[in-house]
PDB file of C-alpha atoms in Angstrom:
ATOM      1  CA  MET A 325     -27.647  -3.028 -60.664  1.00  0.00           C
ATOM      2  CA  SER A 326     -29.224  -5.518 -58.294  1.00  0.00           C
ATOM      3  CA  GLU A 327     -25.879  -7.236 -57.662  1.00  0.00           C
ATOM      4  CA  GLY A 328     -24.249  -3.884 -56.902  1.00  0.00           C
ATOM      5  CA  SER A 329     -26.974  -2.972 -54.438  1.00  0.00           C
ATOM      6  CA  ASP A 330     -26.692  -6.341 -52.726  1.00  0.00           C
ATOM      7  CA  HIS A 331     -22.928  -5.944 -52.482  1.00  0.00           C
ATOM      8  CA  ILE A 332     -23.304  -2.499 -50.859  1.00  0.00           C
ATOM      9  CA  LYS A 333     -25.881  -3.843 -48.421  1.00  0.00           C
ATOM     10  CA  ILE A 334     -23.570  -6.724 -47.471  1.00  0.00           C
ATOM     11  CA  ASN A 335     -20.677  -4.299 -46.852  1.00  0.00           C
ATOM     12  CA  ILE A 336     -22.882  -2.039 -44.725  1.00  0.00           C
ATOM     13  CA  LEU A 337     -24.160  -5.029 -42.748  1.00  0.00           C
ATOM     14  CA  TYR A 338     -20.626  -6.344 -42.240  1.00  0.00           C
ATOM     15  CA  ARG A 339     -19.416  -2.973 -40.955  1.00  0.00           C
ATOM     16  CA  LEU A 340     -22.427  -2.678 -38.659  1.00  0.00           C
ATOM     17  CA  LEU A 341     -21.759  -6.127 -37.193  1.00  0.00           C
ATOM     18  CA  LEU A 342     -18.083  -5.234 -36.734  1.00  0.00           C
ATOM     19  CA  VAL A 343     -18.994  -2.053 -34.852  1.00  0.00           C
ATOM     20  CA  ILE A 344     -21.466  -3.931 -32.644  1.00  0.00           C
ATOM     21  CA  THR A 345     -18.886  -6.641 -31.916  1.00  0.00           C
ATOM     22  CA  CYS A 346     -16.206  -4.110 -30.986  1.00  0.00           C
ATOM     23  CA  ALA A 347     -18.620  -2.163 -28.812  1.00  0.00           C
ATOM     24  CA  SER A 348     -19.657  -5.365 -27.051  1.00  0.00           C
ATOM     25  CA  ILE A 349     -16.041  -6.267 -26.323  1.00  0.00           C
ATOM     26  CA  ILE A 350     -15.259  -2.785 -24.969  1.00  0.00           C
ATOM     27  CA  PHE A 351     -18.425  -2.723 -22.886  1.00  0.00           C
ATOM     28  CA  GLY A 352     -17.684  -6.193 -21.567  1.00  0.00           C
ATOM     29  CA  VAL A 353     -14.185  -5.227 -20.514  1.00  0.00           C
ATOM     30  CA  GLY A 354     -15.509  -2.093 -18.827  1.00  0.00           C
ATOM     31  CA  CYS A 355     -18.112  -4.077 -16.933  1.00  0.00           C
ATOM     32  CA  SER A 356     -15.535  -6.641 -15.925  1.00  0.00           C
ATOM     33  CA  ASP A 357     -13.187  -3.976 -14.565  1.00  0.00           C
ATOM     34  CA  LYS A 358     -16.017  -2.358 -12.663  1.00  0.00           C
ATOM     35  CA  GLY A 359     -16.981  -5.701 -11.182  1.00  0.00           C
ATOM     36  CA  ASP A 360     -13.389  -6.318 -10.073  1.00  0.00           C
ATOM     37  CA  ASP A 361     -13.338  -2.885  -8.391  1.00  0.00           C
ATOM     38  CA  THR A 362     -16.488  -3.563  -6.399  1.00  0.00           C
ATOM     39  CA  ASP A 363     -14.930  -6.787  -5.087  1.00  0.00           C
ATOM     40  CA  LYS A 364     -12.101  -4.885  -3.375  1.00  0.00           C
ATOM     41  CA  ILE A 365     -12.296  -4.745   0.389  1.00  0.00           C
ATOM     42  CA  ALA A 366     -10.347  -1.468   0.680  1.00  0.00           C
ATOM     43  CA  TYR A 367      -8.677   1.282  -1.335  1.00  0.00           C
ATOM     44  CA  ILE A 368      -5.429   3.048  -0.513  1.00  0.00           C
ATOM     45  CA  SER A 369      -3.308   5.706  -2.193  1.00  0.00           C
ATOM     46  CA  GLN A 370      -0.163   7.630  -1.410  1.00  0.00           C
ATOM     47  CA  SER A 371      -0.676  10.991   0.279  1.00  0.00           C
ATOM     48  CA  ALA A 372       2.884  12.267  -0.044  1.00  0.00           C
ATOM     49  CA  ASP A 373       3.509  15.898   0.870  1.00  0.00           C
ATOM     50  CA  SER A 374       0.302  15.901   2.907  1.00  0.00           C
ATOM     51  CA  GLU A 375      -0.243  18.314   5.767  1.00  0.00           C
ATOM     52  CA  TYR A 376       0.736  15.523   8.161  1.00  0.00           C
ATOM     53  CA  GLU A 377       4.048  14.959   6.371  1.00  0.00           C
ATOM     54  CA  ARG A 378       4.855  18.655   6.067  1.00  0.00           C
ATOM     55  CA  THR A 379       4.249  19.204   9.783  1.00  0.00           C
ATOM     56  CA  PHE A 380       6.423  16.204  10.635  1.00  0.00           C
ATOM     57  CA  ASP A 381       9.271  17.534   8.455  1.00  0.00           C
ATOM     58  CA  GLU A 382       8.963  21.116   9.681  1.00  0.00           C
ATOM     59  CA  LEU A 383       9.217  19.996  13.308  1.00  0.00           C
ATOM     60  CA  GLY A 384      12.160  17.705  12.539  1.00  0.00           C
ATOM     61  CA  LEU A 385      10.430  14.741  14.172  1.00  0.00           C
ATOM     62  CA  GLY A 386      11.655  12.040  11.792  1.00  0.00           C
ATOM     63  CA  ARG A 387       9.962  10.296   8.869  1.00  0.00           C
ATOM     64  CA  LEU A 388       6.231   9.875   8.220  1.00  0.00           C
ATOM     65  CA  PHE A 389       4.443   7.815   5.567  1.00  0.00           C
ATOM     66  CA  ASP A 390       0.888   9.045   5.008  1.00  0.00           C
ATOM     67  CA  PHE A 391      -1.896   7.466   2.921  1.00  0.00           C
ATOM     68  CA  ASN A 392      -5.501   8.045   1.922  1.00  0.00           C
ATOM     69  CA  PHE A 393      -7.524   5.046   3.065  1.00  0.00           C
ATOM     70  CA  LYS A 394     -11.092   3.913   2.383  1.00  0.00           C
ATOM     71  CA  LEU A 395     -13.046   0.929   3.722  1.00  0.00           C
ATOM     72  CA  PRO A 396     -16.267   0.572   1.688  1.00  0.00           C
ATOM     73  CA  ARG A 397     -17.580  -2.082   4.105  1.00  0.00           C
ATOM     74  CA  SER A 398     -15.910  -1.150   7.382  1.00  0.00           C
ATOM     75  CA  ASP A 399     -18.620  -2.909   9.377  1.00  0.00           C
ATOM     76  CA  GLU A 400     -17.468  -6.204   7.799  1.00  0.00           C
ATOM     77  CA  SER A 401     -13.714  -5.561   7.695  1.00  0.00           C
ATOM     78  CA  TRP A 402     -10.828  -6.301  10.060  1.00  0.00           C
ATOM     79  CA  VAL A 403      -7.693  -4.205   9.518  1.00  0.00           C
ATOM     80  CA  LYS A 404      -4.147  -5.246  10.442  1.00  0.00           C
ATOM     81  CA  ILE A 405      -1.254  -2.775  10.098  1.00  0.00           C
ATOM     82  CA  TRP A 406       2.295  -3.524  11.191  1.00  0.00           C
ATOM     83  CA  VAL A 407       5.997  -2.715  10.798  1.00  0.00           C
ATOM     84  CA  GLU A 408       8.515  -5.519  10.345  1.00  0.00           C
ATOM     85  CA  GLY A 409      12.182  -4.966  11.229  1.00  0.00           C
ATOM     86  CA  TYR A 410      15.250  -6.742   9.830  1.00  0.00           C
ATOM     87  CA  LYS A 411      18.943  -6.348  10.673  1.00  0.00           C
ATOM     88  CA  ASP A 412      21.753  -8.147   8.841  1.00  0.00           C
ATOM     89  CA  GLY A 413      19.107 -10.191   7.056  1.00  0.00           C
ATOM     90  CA  GLU A 414      17.433 -11.458  10.243  1.00  0.00           C
ATOM     91  CA  PRO A 415      14.095 -10.478  11.873  1.00  0.00           C
ATOM     92  CA  VAL A 416      14.374  -8.029  14.768  1.00  0.00           C
ATOM     93  CA  GLU A 417      12.597  -8.842  18.029  1.00  0.00           C
ATOM     94  CA  PRO A 418       9.851  -8.173  18.816  1.00  0.00           C
ATOM     95  CA  PHE A 419       8.488  -9.239  15.455  1.00  0.00           C
ATOM     96  CA  PRO A 420       6.695  -7.228  14.249  1.00  0.00           C
ATOM     97  CA  LEU A 421       8.163  -4.153  15.920  1.00  0.00           C
ATOM     98  CA  ILE A 422       4.704  -2.592  16.201  1.00  0.00           C
ATOM     99  CA  LYS A 423       1.186  -3.568  15.119  1.00  0.00           C
ATOM    100  CA  LEU A 424      -2.344  -2.212  15.083  1.00  0.00           C
ATOM    101  CA  SER A 425      -5.467  -4.313  14.688  1.00  0.00           C
ATOM    102  CA  TYR A 426      -9.070  -3.063  14.604  1.00  0.00           C
ATOM    103  CA  GLY A 427     -12.314  -3.372  12.678  1.00  0.00           C
ATOM    104  CA  LEU A 428     -16.026  -4.109  12.495  1.00  0.00           C
ATOM    105  CA  VAL A 429     -16.692  -0.384  12.780  1.00  0.00           C
ATOM    106  CA  PRO A 430     -20.460   0.337  13.099  1.00  0.00           C
ATOM    107  CA  LYS A 431     -20.159   2.932  10.347  1.00  0.00           C
ATOM    108  CA  GLU A 432     -20.630   1.272   6.939  1.00  0.00           C
ATOM    109  CA  VAL A 433     -17.994   3.350   5.105  1.00  0.00           C
ATOM    110  CA  GLU A 434     -14.798   4.555   6.802  1.00  0.00           C
ATOM    111  CA  GLU A 435     -12.481   6.989   5.053  1.00  0.00           C
ATOM    112  CA  GLY A 436      -9.481   9.047   6.183  1.00  0.00           C
ATOM    113  CA  ASN A 437      -5.730   9.027   6.722  1.00  0.00           C
ATOM    114  CA  LEU A 438      -3.588   6.035   7.579  1.00  0.00           C
ATOM    115  CA  GLY A 439       0.147   5.871   8.140  1.00  0.00           C
ATOM    116  CA  ALA A 440       3.233   5.097  10.181  1.00  0.00           C
ATOM    117  CA  GLY A 441       5.979   7.286  11.577  1.00  0.00           C
ATOM    118  CA  ILE A 442       9.534   6.939  12.858  1.00  0.00           C
ATOM    119  CA  LEU A 443      10.244   9.417  15.645  1.00  0.00           C
ATOM    120  CA  HIS A 444      13.804  10.656  16.218  1.00  0.00           C
ATOM    121  CA  PRO A 445      15.703   8.027  14.189  1.00  0.00           C
ATOM    122  CA  GLY A 446      19.390   8.149  15.004  1.00  0.00           C
ATOM    123  CA  SER A 447      18.791   9.338  18.571  1.00  0.00           C
ATOM    124  CA  ASP A 448      19.145   7.211  21.692  1.00  0.00           C
ATOM    125  CA  SER A 449      15.351   6.893  21.935  1.00  0.00           C
ATOM    126  CA  PRO A 450      13.823   6.138  18.496  1.00  0.00           C
ATOM    127  CA  GLN A 451      10.126   5.296  18.415  1.00  0.00           C
ATOM    128  CA  LEU A 452       7.509   3.942  16.006  1.00  0.00           C
ATOM    129  CA  PHE A 453       3.797   4.694  15.838  1.00  0.00           C
ATOM    130  CA  ILE A 454       0.859   3.743  13.580  1.00  0.00           C
ATOM    131  CA  TYR A 455      -2.381   5.630  13.012  1.00  0.00           C
ATOM    132  CA  SER A 456      -5.599   5.143  11.084  1.00  0.00           C
ATOM    133  CA  LYS A 457      -9.038   6.711  10.893  1.00  0.00           C
ATOM    134  CA  GLY A 458     -10.438   4.081  13.232  1.00  0.00           C
ATOM    135  CA  ALA A 459      -7.559   3.557  15.699  1.00  0.00           C
ATOM    136  CA  ARG A 460      -3.950   4.372  16.560  1.00  0.00           C
ATOM    137  CA  THR A 461      -1.032   3.278  18.731  1.00  0.00           C
ATOM    138  CA  GLY A 462       1.033   5.348  21.092  1.00  0.00           C
ATOM    139  CA  PRO A 463       4.758   5.676  20.291  1.00  0.00           C
ATOM    140  CA  VAL A 464       6.638   2.418  20.920  1.00  0.00           C
ATOM    141  CA  ASN A 465      10.341   2.386  21.782  1.00  0.00           C
ATOM    142  CA  ILE A 466      12.649   0.440  19.481  1.00  0.00           C
ATOM    143  CA  ASP A 467      16.278  -0.578  19.931  1.00  0.00           C
ATOM    144  CA  ASP A 468      18.521   2.407  19.141  1.00  0.00           C
ATOM    145  CA  SER A 469      21.205  -0.006  17.865  1.00  0.00           C
ATOM    146  CA  LEU A 470      19.092  -0.393  14.714  1.00  0.00           C
ATOM    147  CA  PHE A 471      20.222   3.055  13.633  1.00  0.00           C
ATOM    148  CA  SER A 472      23.858   2.791  14.689  1.00  0.00           C
ATOM    149  CA  ASP A 473      26.781   1.658  12.528  1.00  0.00           C
ATOM    150  CA  THR A 474      25.092   2.991   9.365  1.00  0.00           C
ATOM    151  CA  ASN A 475      25.836   6.059   7.283  1.00  0.00           C
ATOM    152  CA  VAL A 476      23.318   5.813   4.438  1.00  0.00           C
ATOM    153  CA  ARG A 477      19.545   6.128   4.750  1.00  0.00           C
ATOM    154  CA  GLY A 478      16.756   5.765   2.241  1.00  0.00           C
ATOM    155  CA  TRP A 479      12.967   5.557   2.295  1.00  0.00           C
ATOM    156  CA  ASP A 480      10.289   5.027  -0.273  1.00  0.00           C
ATOM    157  CA  TYR A 481       6.575   4.567  -0.785  1.00  0.00           C
ATOM    158  CA  ALA A 482       5.812   1.081  -2.098  1.00  0.00           C
ATOM    159  CA  ILE A 483       2.637   2.247  -3.849  1.00  0.00           C
ATOM    160  CA  GLU A 484       2.616   5.363  -5.990  1.00  0.00           C
ATOM    161  CA  GLY A 485       0.269   7.252  -8.253  1.00  0.00           C
ATOM    162  CA  GLU A 486      -3.200   5.828  -8.611  1.00  0.00           C
ATOM    163  CA  THR A 487      -5.390   4.267  -5.949  1.00  0.00           C
ATOM    164  CA  VAL A 488      -4.736   0.587  -5.207  1.00  0.00           C
ATOM    165  CA  GLY A 489      -7.560  -1.830  -4.376  1.00  0.00           C
ATOM    166  CA  LEU A 490      -6.939  -4.567  -1.793  1.00  0.00           C
ATOM    167  CA  ASN A 491      -8.407  -8.066  -1.769  1.00  0.00           C
ATOM    168  CA  SER A 492      -9.494  -9.752   1.448  1.00  0.00           C
ATOM    169  CA  GLY A 493      -6.492 -11.409   3.121  1.00  0.00           C
ATOM    170  CA  GLU A 494      -3.961  -9.820   0.756  1.00  0.00           C
ATOM    171  CA  GLU A 495      -0.764  -8.486   2.346  1.00  0.00           C
ATOM    172  CA  LYS A 496       0.467  -5.254   0.787  1.00  0.00           C
ATOM    173  CA  VAL A 497       3.757  -3.451   1.376  1.00  0.00           C
ATOM    174  CA  LEU A 498       3.048   0.258   1.854  1.00  0.00           C
ATOM    175  CA  ALA A 499       6.475   1.759   2.499  1.00  0.00           C
ATOM    176  CA  VAL A 500      10.076   0.923   3.403  1.00  0.00           C
ATOM    177  CA  TYR A 501      12.794   2.622   5.461  1.00  0.00           C
ATOM    178  CA  ARG A 502      16.340   1.413   4.808  1.00  0.00           C
ATOM    179  CA  LEU A 503      19.759   1.827   6.410  1.00  0.00           C
ATOM    180  CA  GLY A 504      23.117   0.771   5.010  1.00  0.00           C
ATOM    181  CA  LYS A 505      26.873   1.080   5.125  1.00  0.00           C
ATOM    182  CA  GLY A 506      28.248   2.690   1.998  1.00  0.00           C
ATOM    183  CA  SER A 507      26.158   2.644  -1.157  1.00  0.00           C
ATOM    184  CA  MET A 508      22.691   1.103  -1.408  1.00  0.00           C
ATOM    185  CA  ARG A 509      20.671  -0.030  -4.391  1.00  0.00           C
ATOM    186  CA  THR A 510      18.337   2.759  -5.451  1.00  0.00           C
ATOM    187  CA  ARG A 511      15.064   0.888  -5.780  1.00  0.00           C
ATOM    188  CA  TYR A 512      13.355  -2.501  -5.649  1.00  0.00           C
ATOM    189  CA  ASN A 513       9.970  -3.863  -6.666  1.00  0.00           C
ATOM    190  CA  TYR A 514       8.526  -3.837  -3.167  1.00  0.00           C
ATOM    191  CA  GLN A 515       5.566  -6.024  -4.100  1.00  0.00           C
ATOM    192  CA  ASP A 516       7.855  -8.810  -5.352  1.00  0.00           C
ATOM    193  CA  PRO A 517       8.749 -11.238  -2.488  1.00  0.00           C
ATOM    194  CA  ASP A 518      12.054 -12.190  -4.142  1.00  0.00           C
ATOM    195  CA  GLU A 519      13.169  -8.571  -4.430  1.00  0.00           C
ATOM    196  CA  LEU A 520      12.076  -7.907  -0.853  1.00  0.00           C
ATOM    197  CA  ASP A 521      14.307 -10.788   0.268  1.00  0.00           C
ATOM    198  CA  GLU A 522      17.190  -9.280  -1.739  1.00  0.00           C
ATOM    199  CA  MET A 523      16.679  -5.903  -0.068  1.00  0.00           C
ATOM    200  CA  ILE A 524      16.584  -7.462   3.405  1.00  0.00           C
ATOM    201  CA  SER A 525      19.817  -9.383   2.776  1.00  0.00           C
ATOM    202  CA  GLU A 526      21.664  -6.528   1.051  1.00  0.00           C
ATOM    203  CA  ASP A 527      20.845  -3.634   3.417  1.00  0.00           C
ATOM    204  CA  LYS A 528      22.042  -3.340   6.996  1.00  0.00           C
ATOM    205  CA  VAL A 529      18.584  -2.516   8.421  1.00  0.00           C
ATOM    206  CA  VAL A 530      15.151  -2.610   6.774  1.00  0.00           C
ATOM    207  CA  LEU A 531      11.797  -1.501   8.198  1.00  0.00           C
ATOM    208  CA  ILE A 532       8.746  -2.588   6.175  1.00  0.00           C
ATOM    209  CA  PHE A 533       5.320  -1.007   6.697  1.00  0.00           C
ATOM    210  CA  MET A 534       2.536  -3.439   5.750  1.00  0.00           C
ATOM    211  CA  ILE A 535      -1.249  -3.833   5.737  1.00  0.00           C
ATOM    212  CA  SER A 536      -3.765  -6.658   5.417  1.00  0.00           C
ATOM    213  CA  ILE A 537      -7.563  -6.558   5.615  1.00  0.00           C
ATOM    214  CA  GLU A 538      -9.927  -9.472   6.038  1.00  0.00           C
ATOM    215  CA  GLU A 539     -13.665  -9.693   5.581  1.00  0.00           C
ATOM    216  CA  LYS A 540     -15.268 -10.774   8.863  1.00  0.00           C
ATOM    217  CA  GLU A 541     -18.649 -10.817  10.506  1.00  0.00           C
ATOM    218  CA  GLU A 542     -17.221 -11.018  14.005  1.00  0.00           C
ATOM    219  CA  VAL A 543     -13.835 -11.220  15.725  1.00  0.00           C
TER     220      VAL A 543
END
């Protein structure tokens, strides 16, 4: 009787320890993930089919890529946004085609829309512009020859679905606009440098919308 009771107690104790161990592991992972999140300098997510995009499409202005953007420590952050251009595998001058740089906003948290647009692609006066909650550029003229001698166009967001956290100094591809002759590959892993190089060499023209944010106390 005593041995049976001891055996039951041992089993109960073993199960209790197993539950505690599992709970500790789960809790630890949760805490670790939360800690990683708080280390991010910014958060960005796709805002496809936003009011901005719908207006752009309805007016037939060109192509717009719109994002939700949050800087948890905007007073300590410096934002760089730019569009790189490539033709026949080579960088297009000026390089980048357009850029926007701003930061150290007095407001501690900055949140709003961020994006880039291509105005009148295929016309004799195509233009690029970049906007963010804290700053924006006016439309900049780009060489209309970028859009000539091509008959296939494609564009894509490079981040989809859930919100992406950015580390200080990390460069992130946000979107791509591609032009080709004949067929083009449907999709690449835009965050993979090797696949980006493949895309640049395989397509006639590639425009890459990018962002990087650094933690700074002063410029």
